[in-house]
Amino acid sequence: MQTKIEFRKQQLEKLANNTLETNASGSKLAEKLFMTDIWQQAQTIGLTMAGKIEVPTEVISIQAKREGKKVFYPRTLPKRQMVFLPAETENDFEMSKFGVLEPKYDAKKVQTDIDLLIVPGIAYALGSKIRLGFGGGYYDRYLKNFPGNTVSLAAPAMSYPTAQWPVDEFDVPLQNVITLTD
């Protein structure tokens, strides 16, 4: 088995070569999400601004707002910590050191009560619901004490029956992984 670093590098290349498929699967995966009980019951949603190789999230944000749900976006902090903040317009975001749009930090606006967290990743082990992220550890640290529901949307290029990478004790399993085949 490859190391996480080796597998992550290989997976990022795979995703870069499958952006059309990943982008095309986004609306289908979102439609499946919208039909779930966890979506329908959630009033507050944690959601990332997806990058080019990730499943698009804009349709999720639009649907959430259409349904009167509040959407909060992650902001990375020192010591690999992360919080969620509201952001309504482009002016509410800024580019992070990782090249990702994040909401501007305002301690008074930090949201601690999120019903549903849509967790990003680059690979998912469907059997164990373990995800592989970009390697910063921000989500695993956040998920360790997260009381709400978790779900990921896994495009075909991201889906594996079992982990093809080493799983560490700090890797937090997701509650749900939505694929095109389930």
PDB file of C-alpha atoms in Angstrom:
ATOM      1  CA  MET A   1       0.000   0.000   0.000  1.00  0.00           C
ATOM      2  CA  GLN A   2       1.184   3.490  -0.824  1.00  0.00           C
ATOM      3  CA  THR A   3       1.722   6.135   1.827  1.00  0.00           C
ATOM      4  CA  LYS A   4      -0.941   8.810   2.213  1.00  0.00           C
ATOM      5  CA  ILE A   5       1.386  11.326   0.586  1.00  0.00           C
ATOM      6  CA  GLU A   6       1.972   9.064  -2.430  1.00  0.00           C
ATOM      7  CA  PHE A   7      -1.696   8.185  -2.796  1.00  0.00           C
ATOM      8  CA  ARG A   8      -2.770  11.834  -2.379  1.00  0.00           C
ATOM      9  CA  LYS A   9      -0.373  12.920  -5.141  1.00  0.00           C
ATOM     10  CA  GLN A  10      -1.664  10.190  -7.456  1.00  0.00           C
ATOM     11  CA  GLN A  11      -5.289  10.986  -6.587  1.00  0.00           C
ATOM     12  CA  LEU A  12      -4.852  14.715  -7.218  1.00  0.00           C
ATOM     13  CA  GLU A  13      -3.478  13.883 -10.689  1.00  0.00           C
ATOM     14  CA  LYS A  14      -6.423  11.543 -11.311  1.00  0.00           C
ATOM     15  CA  LEU A  15      -8.897  14.255 -10.301  1.00  0.00           C
ATOM     16  CA  ALA A  16      -7.134  16.845 -12.472  1.00  0.00           C
ATOM     17  CA  ASN A  17      -7.670  14.491 -15.416  1.00  0.00           C
ATOM     18  CA  ASN A  18     -11.335  13.882 -14.526  1.00  0.00           C
ATOM     19  CA  THR A  19     -12.635  17.401 -13.869  1.00  0.00           C
ATOM     20  CA  LEU A  20     -15.344  17.169 -16.555  1.00  0.00           C
ATOM     21  CA  GLU A  21     -16.749  13.978 -15.035  1.00  0.00           C
ATOM     22  CA  THR A  22     -16.506  15.324 -11.483  1.00  0.00           C
ATOM     23  CA  ASN A  23     -18.189  18.606 -12.440  1.00  0.00           C
ATOM     24  CA  ALA A  24     -20.907  16.786 -14.387  1.00  0.00           C
ATOM     25  CA  SER A  25     -21.678  14.543 -11.407  1.00  0.00           C
ATOM     26  CA  GLY A  26     -22.157  17.532  -9.091  1.00  0.00           C
ATOM     27  CA  SER A  27     -25.796  18.307  -9.854  1.00  0.00           C
ATOM     28  CA  LYS A  28     -26.781  14.609  -9.772  1.00  0.00           C
ATOM     29  CA  LEU A  29     -25.087  14.129  -6.403  1.00  0.00           C
ATOM     30  CA  ALA A  30     -26.705  17.314  -5.091  1.00  0.00           C
ATOM     31  CA  GLU A  31     -30.162  16.101  -6.191  1.00  0.00           C
ATOM     32  CA  LYS A  32     -29.594  12.885  -4.226  1.00  0.00           C
ATOM     33  CA  LEU A  33     -28.538  14.949  -1.207  1.00  0.00           C
ATOM     34  CA  PHE A  34     -31.663  17.116  -1.410  1.00  0.00           C
ATOM     35  CA  MET A  35     -33.851  14.008  -1.164  1.00  0.00           C
ATOM     36  CA  THR A  36     -32.308  12.813   2.116  1.00  0.00           C
ATOM     37  CA  ASP A  37     -33.885  13.288   5.530  1.00  0.00           C
ATOM     38  CA  ILE A  38     -30.691  14.845   6.871  1.00  0.00           C
ATOM     39  CA  TRP A  39     -30.896  17.577   4.237  1.00  0.00           C
ATOM     40  CA  GLN A  40     -34.597  18.185   4.678  1.00  0.00           C
ATOM     41  CA  GLN A  41     -34.304  18.467   8.469  1.00  0.00           C
ATOM     42  CA  ALA A  42     -31.190  20.652   8.492  1.00  0.00           C
ATOM     43  CA  GLN A  43     -31.555  24.399   8.978  1.00  0.00           C
ATOM     44  CA  THR A  44     -27.835  25.261   9.045  1.00  0.00           C
ATOM     45  CA  ILE A  45     -25.385  23.893   6.484  1.00  0.00           C
ATOM     46  CA  GLY A  46     -21.566  23.919   6.573  1.00  0.00           C
ATOM     47  CA  LEU A  47     -20.227  24.019   3.017  1.00  0.00           C
ATOM     48  CA  THR A  48     -16.951  24.728   1.242  1.00  0.00           C
ATOM     49  CA  MET A  49     -16.378  26.764  -1.894  1.00  0.00           C
ATOM     50  CA  ALA A  50     -15.307  23.897  -4.157  1.00  0.00           C
ATOM     51  CA  GLY A  51     -12.101  24.027  -6.137  1.00  0.00           C
ATOM     52  CA  LYS A  52     -11.749  22.939  -9.776  1.00  0.00           C
ATOM     53  CA  ILE A  53     -11.108  19.258  -8.998  1.00  0.00           C
ATOM     54  CA  GLU A  54     -13.872  18.970  -6.392  1.00  0.00           C
ATOM     55  CA  VAL A  55     -17.581  18.258  -6.687  1.00  0.00           C
ATOM     56  CA  PRO A  56     -19.196  21.666  -7.319  1.00  0.00           C
ATOM     57  CA  THR A  57     -21.015  23.139  -4.319  1.00  0.00           C
ATOM     58  CA  GLU A  58     -22.647  26.249  -5.776  1.00  0.00           C
ATOM     59  CA  VAL A  59     -25.900  24.396  -6.574  1.00  0.00           C
ATOM     60  CA  ILE A  60     -26.055  23.282  -2.919  1.00  0.00           C
ATOM     61  CA  SER A  61     -25.639  26.838  -1.666  1.00  0.00           C
ATOM     62  CA  ILE A  62     -28.354  28.086  -4.033  1.00  0.00           C
ATOM     63  CA  GLN A  63     -30.792  25.341  -3.021  1.00  0.00           C
ATOM     64  CA  ALA A  64     -30.108  25.873   0.682  1.00  0.00           C
ATOM     65  CA  LYS A  65     -30.865  29.588   0.419  1.00  0.00           C
ATOM     66  CA  ARG A  66     -33.958  28.842  -1.694  1.00  0.00           C
ATOM     67  CA  GLU A  67     -35.205  26.607   1.127  1.00  0.00           C
ATOM     68  CA  GLY A  68     -34.449  29.191   3.812  1.00  0.00           C
ATOM     69  CA  LYS A  69     -31.461  27.321   5.226  1.00  0.00           C
ATOM     70  CA  LYS A  70     -28.437  29.232   6.459  1.00  0.00           C
ATOM     71  CA  VAL A  71     -25.080  28.420   4.862  1.00  0.00           C
ATOM     72  CA  PHE A  72     -21.744  28.796   6.646  1.00  0.00           C
ATOM     73  CA  TYR A  73     -18.280  28.413   5.164  1.00  0.00           C
ATOM     74  CA  PRO A  74     -15.027  27.187   6.737  1.00  0.00           C
ATOM     75  CA  ARG A  75     -12.237  29.507   7.769  1.00  0.00           C
ATOM     76  CA  THR A  76      -8.867  28.028   8.676  1.00  0.00           C
ATOM     77  CA  LEU A  77      -7.101  29.390  11.731  1.00  0.00           C
ATOM     78  CA  PRO A  78      -3.656  28.923  13.280  1.00  0.00           C
ATOM     79  CA  LYS A  79      -2.824  25.571  14.919  1.00  0.00           C
ATOM     80  CA  ARG A  80      -4.856  23.743  12.246  1.00  0.00           C
ATOM     81  CA  GLN A  81      -8.145  24.905  13.699  1.00  0.00           C
ATOM     82  CA  MET A  82     -11.242  25.741  11.680  1.00  0.00           C
ATOM     83  CA  VAL A  83     -14.466  27.678  12.259  1.00  0.00           C
ATOM     84  CA  PHE A  84     -17.560  28.331  10.154  1.00  0.00           C
ATOM     85  CA  LEU A  85     -18.755  31.813   9.255  1.00  0.00           C
ATOM     86  CA  PRO A  86     -21.539  33.353   7.167  1.00  0.00           C
ATOM     87  CA  ALA A  87     -20.727  34.874   3.790  1.00  0.00           C
ATOM     88  CA  GLU A  88     -23.374  36.324   1.494  1.00  0.00           C
ATOM     89  CA  THR A  89     -21.444  38.098  -1.251  1.00  0.00           C
ATOM     90  CA  GLU A  90     -18.083  37.846  -2.987  1.00  0.00           C
ATOM     91  CA  ASN A  91     -16.857  40.706  -0.785  1.00  0.00           C
ATOM     92  CA  ASP A  92     -17.348  38.491   2.285  1.00  0.00           C
ATOM     93  CA  PHE A  93     -14.634  36.111   1.021  1.00  0.00           C
ATOM     94  CA  GLU A  94     -10.873  36.352   0.684  1.00  0.00           C
ATOM     95  CA  MET A  95      -8.234  34.027  -0.738  1.00  0.00           C
ATOM     96  CA  SER A  96      -6.575  31.824   1.888  1.00  0.00           C
ATOM     97  CA  LYS A  97      -2.934  30.779   1.947  1.00  0.00           C
ATOM     98  CA  PHE A  98      -4.156  27.484   0.416  1.00  0.00           C
ATOM     99  CA  GLY A  99      -5.594  29.266  -2.634  1.00  0.00           C
ATOM    100  CA  VAL A 100      -9.181  28.664  -1.459  1.00  0.00           C
ATOM    101  CA  LEU A 101     -11.891  31.243  -0.918  1.00  0.00           C
ATOM    102  CA  GLU A 102     -12.721  31.567   2.771  1.00  0.00           C
ATOM    103  CA  PRO A 103     -14.985  33.973   4.626  1.00  0.00           C
ATOM    104  CA  LYS A 104     -13.297  36.919   6.296  1.00  0.00           C
ATOM    105  CA  TYR A 105     -12.779  36.245   9.992  1.00  0.00           C
ATOM    106  CA  ASP A 106     -15.076  37.892  12.508  1.00  0.00           C
ATOM    107  CA  ALA A 107     -15.117  36.255  15.959  1.00  0.00           C
ATOM    108  CA  LYS A 108     -18.636  37.591  16.633  1.00  0.00           C
ATOM    109  CA  LYS A 109     -20.019  35.692  13.620  1.00  0.00           C
ATOM    110  CA  VAL A 110     -18.526  32.244  14.276  1.00  0.00           C
ATOM    111  CA  GLN A 111     -21.270  29.621  13.931  1.00  0.00           C
ATOM    112  CA  THR A 112     -21.076  26.729  16.391  1.00  0.00           C
ATOM    113  CA  ASP A 113     -24.478  25.176  15.720  1.00  0.00           C
ATOM    114  CA  ILE A 114     -24.385  23.489  12.302  1.00  0.00           C
ATOM    115  CA  ASP A 115     -26.931  20.764  11.567  1.00  0.00           C
ATOM    116  CA  LEU A 116     -25.326  19.329   8.435  1.00  0.00           C
ATOM    117  CA  LEU A 117     -21.701  19.500   7.399  1.00  0.00           C
ATOM    118  CA  ILE A 118     -20.917  18.706   3.769  1.00  0.00           C
ATOM    119  CA  VAL A 119     -17.364  17.442   4.084  1.00  0.00           C
ATOM    120  CA  PRO A 120     -14.949  17.834   1.169  1.00  0.00           C
ATOM    121  CA  GLY A 121     -12.350  15.295   0.184  1.00  0.00           C
ATOM    122  CA  ILE A 122     -10.392  13.858  -2.693  1.00  0.00           C
ATOM    123  CA  ALA A 123     -11.063  10.146  -2.072  1.00  0.00           C
ATOM    124  CA  TYR A 124     -13.630   8.135  -0.131  1.00  0.00           C
ATOM    125  CA  ALA A 125     -13.513   4.551   1.114  1.00  0.00           C
ATOM    126  CA  LEU A 126     -17.173   3.665   0.720  1.00  0.00           C
ATOM    127  CA  GLY A 127     -17.120   0.629   3.014  1.00  0.00           C
ATOM    128  CA  SER A 128     -15.692   2.442   6.040  1.00  0.00           C
ATOM    129  CA  LYS A 129     -16.818   5.980   5.069  1.00  0.00           C
ATOM    130  CA  ILE A 130     -13.270   7.215   5.622  1.00  0.00           C
ATOM    131  CA  ARG A 131     -12.222  10.203   3.547  1.00  0.00           C
ATOM    132  CA  LEU A 132      -8.895  11.462   2.359  1.00  0.00           C
ATOM    133  CA  GLY A 133      -8.585  15.218   2.315  1.00  0.00           C
ATOM    134  CA  PHE A 134      -5.935  17.598   1.095  1.00  0.00           C
ATOM    135  CA  GLY A 135      -3.630  16.805   4.005  1.00  0.00           C
ATOM    136  CA  GLY A 136      -4.012  19.688   6.436  1.00  0.00           C
ATOM    137  CA  GLY A 137      -5.986  17.777   9.057  1.00  0.00           C
ATOM    138  CA  TYR A 138      -8.432  20.657   9.563  1.00  0.00           C
ATOM    139  CA  TYR A 139     -11.580  18.615   8.952  1.00  0.00           C
ATOM    140  CA  ASP A 140     -10.546  15.605  11.051  1.00  0.00           C
ATOM    141  CA  ARG A 141      -9.813  17.947  13.969  1.00  0.00           C
ATOM    142  CA  TYR A 142     -13.173  19.664  13.494  1.00  0.00           C
ATOM    143  CA  LEU A 143     -15.121  16.419  13.015  1.00  0.00           C
ATOM    144  CA  LYS A 144     -13.695  14.909  16.198  1.00  0.00           C
ATOM    145  CA  ASN A 145     -16.135  16.962  18.290  1.00  0.00           C
ATOM    146  CA  PHE A 146     -18.783  17.785  15.693  1.00  0.00           C
ATOM    147  CA  PRO A 147     -22.262  16.756  16.952  1.00  0.00           C
ATOM    148  CA  GLY A 148     -24.232  17.267  13.717  1.00  0.00           C
ATOM    149  CA  ASN A 149     -24.683  15.128  10.615  1.00  0.00           C
ATOM    150  CA  THR A 150     -21.883  14.648   8.103  1.00  0.00           C
ATOM    151  CA  VAL A 151     -22.131  13.803   4.421  1.00  0.00           C
ATOM    152  CA  SER A 152     -19.790  13.840   1.452  1.00  0.00           C
ATOM    153  CA  LEU A 153     -20.556  13.802  -2.246  1.00  0.00           C
ATOM    154  CA  ALA A 154     -18.233  11.361  -3.994  1.00  0.00           C
ATOM    155  CA  ALA A 155     -17.791  11.576  -7.755  1.00  0.00           C
ATOM    156  CA  PRO A 156     -16.796   8.312  -9.493  1.00  0.00           C
ATOM    157  CA  ALA A 157     -13.095   9.308  -9.625  1.00  0.00           C
ATOM    158  CA  MET A 158     -13.170   9.755  -5.836  1.00  0.00           C
ATOM    159  CA  SER A 159     -14.913   6.508  -4.899  1.00  0.00           C
ATOM    160  CA  TYR A 160     -13.119   3.370  -3.694  1.00  0.00           C
ATOM    161  CA  PRO A 161     -14.639   0.249  -2.097  1.00  0.00           C
ATOM    162  CA  THR A 162     -11.968   0.307   0.627  1.00  0.00           C
ATOM    163  CA  ALA A 163      -9.198   2.713   1.623  1.00  0.00           C
ATOM    164  CA  GLN A 164      -6.315   2.577  -0.836  1.00  0.00           C
ATOM    165  CA  TRP A 165      -4.288   4.643   1.634  1.00  0.00           C
ATOM    166  CA  PRO A 166      -3.270   4.041   5.262  1.00  0.00           C
ATOM    167  CA  VAL A 167      -6.031   4.948   7.720  1.00  0.00           C
ATOM    168  CA  ASP A 168      -4.857   6.683  10.888  1.00  0.00           C
ATOM    169  CA  GLU A 169      -6.540   6.626  14.302  1.00  0.00           C
ATOM    170  CA  PHE A 170      -7.372  10.339  13.948  1.00  0.00           C
ATOM    171  CA  ASP A 171      -9.268   9.814  10.647  1.00  0.00           C
ATOM    172  CA  VAL A 172     -12.922  10.415  11.510  1.00  0.00           C
ATOM    173  CA  PRO A 173     -15.468   8.351   9.537  1.00  0.00           C
ATOM    174  CA  LEU A 174     -18.330  10.190   7.883  1.00  0.00           C
ATOM    175  CA  GLN A 175     -21.942   9.327   8.593  1.00  0.00           C
ATOM    176  CA  ASN A 176     -22.950   9.356   4.926  1.00  0.00           C
ATOM    177  CA  VAL A 177     -21.248   9.255   1.533  1.00  0.00           C
ATOM    178  CA  ILE A 178     -23.466   9.850  -1.490  1.00  0.00           C
ATOM    179  CA  THR A 179     -22.354   8.357  -4.811  1.00  0.00           C
ATOM    180  CA  LEU A 180     -23.961   8.118  -8.224  1.00  0.00           C
ATOM    181  CA  THR A 181     -24.417   4.355  -7.817  1.00  0.00           C
ATOM    182  CA  ASP A 182     -26.260   4.165  -4.493  1.00  0.00           C
TER     183      ASP A 182
END
